XYZ file of C-alpha atoms in Angstrom:
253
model
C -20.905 -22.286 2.536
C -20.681 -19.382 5.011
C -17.143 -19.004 4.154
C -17.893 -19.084 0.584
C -20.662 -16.297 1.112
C -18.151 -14.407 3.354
C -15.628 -14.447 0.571
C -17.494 -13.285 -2.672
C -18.599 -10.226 -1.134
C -22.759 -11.126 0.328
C -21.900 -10.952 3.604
C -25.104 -8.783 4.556
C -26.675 -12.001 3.230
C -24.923 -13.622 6.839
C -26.546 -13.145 10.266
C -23.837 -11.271 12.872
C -23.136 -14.463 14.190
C -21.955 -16.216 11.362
C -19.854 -12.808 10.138
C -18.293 -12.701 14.270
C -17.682 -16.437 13.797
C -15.144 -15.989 10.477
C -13.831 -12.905 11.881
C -12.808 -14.479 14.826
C -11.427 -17.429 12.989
C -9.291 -15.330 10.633
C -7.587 -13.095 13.195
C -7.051 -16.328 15.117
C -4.896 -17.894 12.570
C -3.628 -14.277 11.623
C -1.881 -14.031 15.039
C -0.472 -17.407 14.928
C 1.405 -16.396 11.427
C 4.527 -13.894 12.088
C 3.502 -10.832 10.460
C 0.938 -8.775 12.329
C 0.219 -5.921 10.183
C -3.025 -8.399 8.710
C -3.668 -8.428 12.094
C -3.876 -5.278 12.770
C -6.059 -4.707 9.611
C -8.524 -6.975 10.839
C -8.889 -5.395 14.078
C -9.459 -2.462 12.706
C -11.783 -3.887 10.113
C -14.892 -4.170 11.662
C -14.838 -0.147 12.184
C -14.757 -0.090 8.508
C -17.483 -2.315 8.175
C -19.691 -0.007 10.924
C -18.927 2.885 9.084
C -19.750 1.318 5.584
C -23.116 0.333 7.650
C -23.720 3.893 8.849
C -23.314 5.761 5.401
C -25.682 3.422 3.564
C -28.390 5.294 4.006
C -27.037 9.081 3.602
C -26.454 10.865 1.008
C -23.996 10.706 -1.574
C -22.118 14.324 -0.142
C -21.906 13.306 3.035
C -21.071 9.606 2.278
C -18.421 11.153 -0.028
C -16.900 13.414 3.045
C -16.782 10.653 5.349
C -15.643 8.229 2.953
C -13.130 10.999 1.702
C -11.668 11.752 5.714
C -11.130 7.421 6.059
C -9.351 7.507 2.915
C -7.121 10.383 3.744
C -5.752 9.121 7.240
C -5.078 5.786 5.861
C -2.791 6.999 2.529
C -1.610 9.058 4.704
C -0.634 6.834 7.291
C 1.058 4.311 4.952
C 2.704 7.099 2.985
C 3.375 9.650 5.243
C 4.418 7.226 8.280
C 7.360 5.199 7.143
C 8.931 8.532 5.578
C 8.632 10.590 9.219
C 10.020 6.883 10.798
C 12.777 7.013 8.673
C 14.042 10.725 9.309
C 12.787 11.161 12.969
C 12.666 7.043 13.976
C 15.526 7.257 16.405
C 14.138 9.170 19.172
C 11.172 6.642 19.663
C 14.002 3.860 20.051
C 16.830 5.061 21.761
C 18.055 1.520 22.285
C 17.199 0.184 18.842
C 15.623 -2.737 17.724
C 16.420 -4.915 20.595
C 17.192 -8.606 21.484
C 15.567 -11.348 22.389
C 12.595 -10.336 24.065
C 12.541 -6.803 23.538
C 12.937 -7.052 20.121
C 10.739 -4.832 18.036
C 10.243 -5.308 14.492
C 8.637 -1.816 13.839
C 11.814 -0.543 15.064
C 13.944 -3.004 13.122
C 11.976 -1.534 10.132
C 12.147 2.261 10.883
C 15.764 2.304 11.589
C 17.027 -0.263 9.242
C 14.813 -2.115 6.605
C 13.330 0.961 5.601
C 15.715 3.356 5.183
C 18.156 0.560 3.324
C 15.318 0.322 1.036
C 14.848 4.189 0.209
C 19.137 3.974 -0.176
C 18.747 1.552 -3.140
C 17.574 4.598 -5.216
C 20.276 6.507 -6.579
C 18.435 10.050 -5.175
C 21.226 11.913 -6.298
C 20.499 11.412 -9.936
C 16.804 13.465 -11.253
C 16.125 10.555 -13.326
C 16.268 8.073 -10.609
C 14.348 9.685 -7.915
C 11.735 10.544 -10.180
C 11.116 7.098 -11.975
C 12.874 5.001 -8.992
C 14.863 1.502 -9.600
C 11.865 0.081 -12.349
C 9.654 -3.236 -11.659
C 11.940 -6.004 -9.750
C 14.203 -3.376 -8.157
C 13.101 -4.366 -4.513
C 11.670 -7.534 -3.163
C 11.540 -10.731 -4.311
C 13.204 -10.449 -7.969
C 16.591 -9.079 -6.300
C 16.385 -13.057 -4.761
C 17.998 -13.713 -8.302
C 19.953 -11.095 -9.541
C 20.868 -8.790 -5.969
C 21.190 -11.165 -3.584
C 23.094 -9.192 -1.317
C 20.917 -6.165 -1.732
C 17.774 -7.683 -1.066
C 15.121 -5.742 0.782
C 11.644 -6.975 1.306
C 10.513 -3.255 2.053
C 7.978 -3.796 3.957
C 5.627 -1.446 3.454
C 3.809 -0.532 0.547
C 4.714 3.049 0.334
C 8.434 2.126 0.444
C 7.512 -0.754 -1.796
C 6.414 2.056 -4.725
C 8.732 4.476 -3.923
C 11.801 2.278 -4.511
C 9.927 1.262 -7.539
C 8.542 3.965 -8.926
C 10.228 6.572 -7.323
C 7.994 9.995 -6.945
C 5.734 8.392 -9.476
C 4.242 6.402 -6.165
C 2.492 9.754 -4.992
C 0.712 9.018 -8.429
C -0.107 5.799 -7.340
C -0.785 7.334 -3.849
C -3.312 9.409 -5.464
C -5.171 6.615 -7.626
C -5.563 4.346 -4.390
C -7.581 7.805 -2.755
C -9.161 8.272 -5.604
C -10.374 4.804 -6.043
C -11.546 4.635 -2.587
C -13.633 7.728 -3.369
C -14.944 6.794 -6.089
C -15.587 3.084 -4.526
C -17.747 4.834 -1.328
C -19.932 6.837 -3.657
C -20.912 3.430 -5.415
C -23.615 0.554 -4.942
C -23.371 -2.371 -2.620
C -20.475 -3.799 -4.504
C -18.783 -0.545 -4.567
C -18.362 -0.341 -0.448
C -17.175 -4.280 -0.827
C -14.530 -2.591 -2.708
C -14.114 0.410 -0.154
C -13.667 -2.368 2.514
C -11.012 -4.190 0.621
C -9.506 -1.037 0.070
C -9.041 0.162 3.681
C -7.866 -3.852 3.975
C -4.678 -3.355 1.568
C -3.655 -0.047 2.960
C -4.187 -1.942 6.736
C -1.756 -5.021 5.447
C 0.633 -2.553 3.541
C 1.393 -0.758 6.929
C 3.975 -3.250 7.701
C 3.652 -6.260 6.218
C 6.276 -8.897 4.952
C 4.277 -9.960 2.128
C 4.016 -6.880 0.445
C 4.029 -8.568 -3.163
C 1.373 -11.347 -1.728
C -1.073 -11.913 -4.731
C -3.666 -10.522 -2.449
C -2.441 -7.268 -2.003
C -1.354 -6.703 -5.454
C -5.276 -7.072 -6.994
C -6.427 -4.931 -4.750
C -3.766 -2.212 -5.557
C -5.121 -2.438 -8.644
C -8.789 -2.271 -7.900
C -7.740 0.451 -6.034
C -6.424 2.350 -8.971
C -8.831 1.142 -11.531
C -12.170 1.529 -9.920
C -14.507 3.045 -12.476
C -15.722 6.161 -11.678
C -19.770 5.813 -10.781
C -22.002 7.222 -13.814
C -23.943 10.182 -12.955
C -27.366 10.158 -12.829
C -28.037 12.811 -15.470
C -26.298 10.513 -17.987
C -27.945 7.512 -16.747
C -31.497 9.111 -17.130
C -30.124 10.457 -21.143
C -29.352 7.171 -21.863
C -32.956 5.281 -20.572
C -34.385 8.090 -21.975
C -32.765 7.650 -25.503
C -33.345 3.636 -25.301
C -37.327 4.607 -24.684
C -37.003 6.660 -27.747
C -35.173 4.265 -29.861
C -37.895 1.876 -28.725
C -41.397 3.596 -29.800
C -39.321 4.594 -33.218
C -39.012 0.985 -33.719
C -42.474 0.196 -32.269
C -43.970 3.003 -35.022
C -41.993 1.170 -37.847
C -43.086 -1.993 -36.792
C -47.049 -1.180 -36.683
C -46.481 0.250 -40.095
């Protein structure tokens, strides 16, 4: 049951305990699996959670700053990062990915998965770096069709930009956007906020970048509803009070 509460979002509903206890659990079994971007998301996730906790009760310019600055580094960090590792990623690892032991798999991914990724796109034709390789041009779909070109990207931003080409700055800017508009909302809205901050934690450097998970939050992300304002929600009440004493007058006639 306290998993179940966890999971659809009530977890103020849970005492700290109970919220420490599933925590705990999940980045237990998150560092026995092999990728550890997750893991590093849910490190990182309880800051999210005290900041959520701290804006609750300020106002909505100052939640919106604060909420704005979180959003910011993280794009920025998925989209920005993997394009600086890619042109500048040799310095940081002279010796390259390693062996054995000293294997790294960030380096394995700034010095070869990602830039054979970005060198699917055919950047030399307009058309192709501005609209990418389409849906299916990375990941799992080349499994069928480009076996020997298959990439699993990941990382988000190298996910889009494959697909999408520039277009994923669009996409970029939706998933800020969203967040914004997600930080200025109710109690479901910093749910959303949270899970958010989660996708852009996972898409750091995940190997399940097309994981069902990630994917509905991408497009939460990009089609969270912009909160109404509260001029038009005081028009409207005060057009259905209107609406109702016309139709109160008719009726005592």
């Amino acid at each position: 049951m306290h998993f179940h509460r966890l999971l659809c979002g009530r977890a103020e509903d849970e005492p700290f305990a109970a919220k420490a206890a599933a925590w705990l659990v999940a980045l237990v079994a998150l560092h026995l699996a092999t990728s550890k971007a997750p893991e590093l998301a849910m490190l990182l996730l309880p800051g999210t959670y005290f900041l959520l906790g701290r804006l609750k009760g300020t106002g909505a310019p100052r939640r919106k700053l604060i909420g704005t600055i979180h959003m910011a580094f993280r794009v920025a960090l998925i989209f920005a990062g993997p394009l600086l590792a890619v042109s500048y990623g040799r310095p940081p690892f002279p010796r390259g990915p390693g062996i054995g032991l000293s294997y790294s798999s960030l380096a394995d991914r700034a010095l070869t998965t990602w830039p054979e990724a970005l060198a699917l796109v055919n950047w030399s034709d307009p058309i192709s770096w501005l609209v990418g390789r389409g849906l299916g041009g990375i990941g799992g779909p080349q499994t069928i069709a480009e076996v020997d070109w298959y990439n699993p990207a990941d990382n988000l931003a190298i996910y889009l930009f494959v697909i999408f080409g520039l277009g994923a700055l669009l996409v970029a800017f939706l998933i800020f956007g969203g967040g914004q508009r997600a930080i200025q909302s109710d109690r479901s809205g910093r749910r959303d906020f949270a899970m958010i901050i989660a996708l852009l934690g996972v898409g750091a450097a995940s190997n399940v970048i097309e994981s069902v998970f990630a994917m509905m939050v991408l497009g939460l992300a990009i089609a969270r509803k912009p909160p109404r304002a509260a001029k038009q929600v005081k028009r409207r009440r005060a057009h259905r009070s209107r609406s109702g004493d016309t139709l109160s007058g008719e009726g005592g006639r």
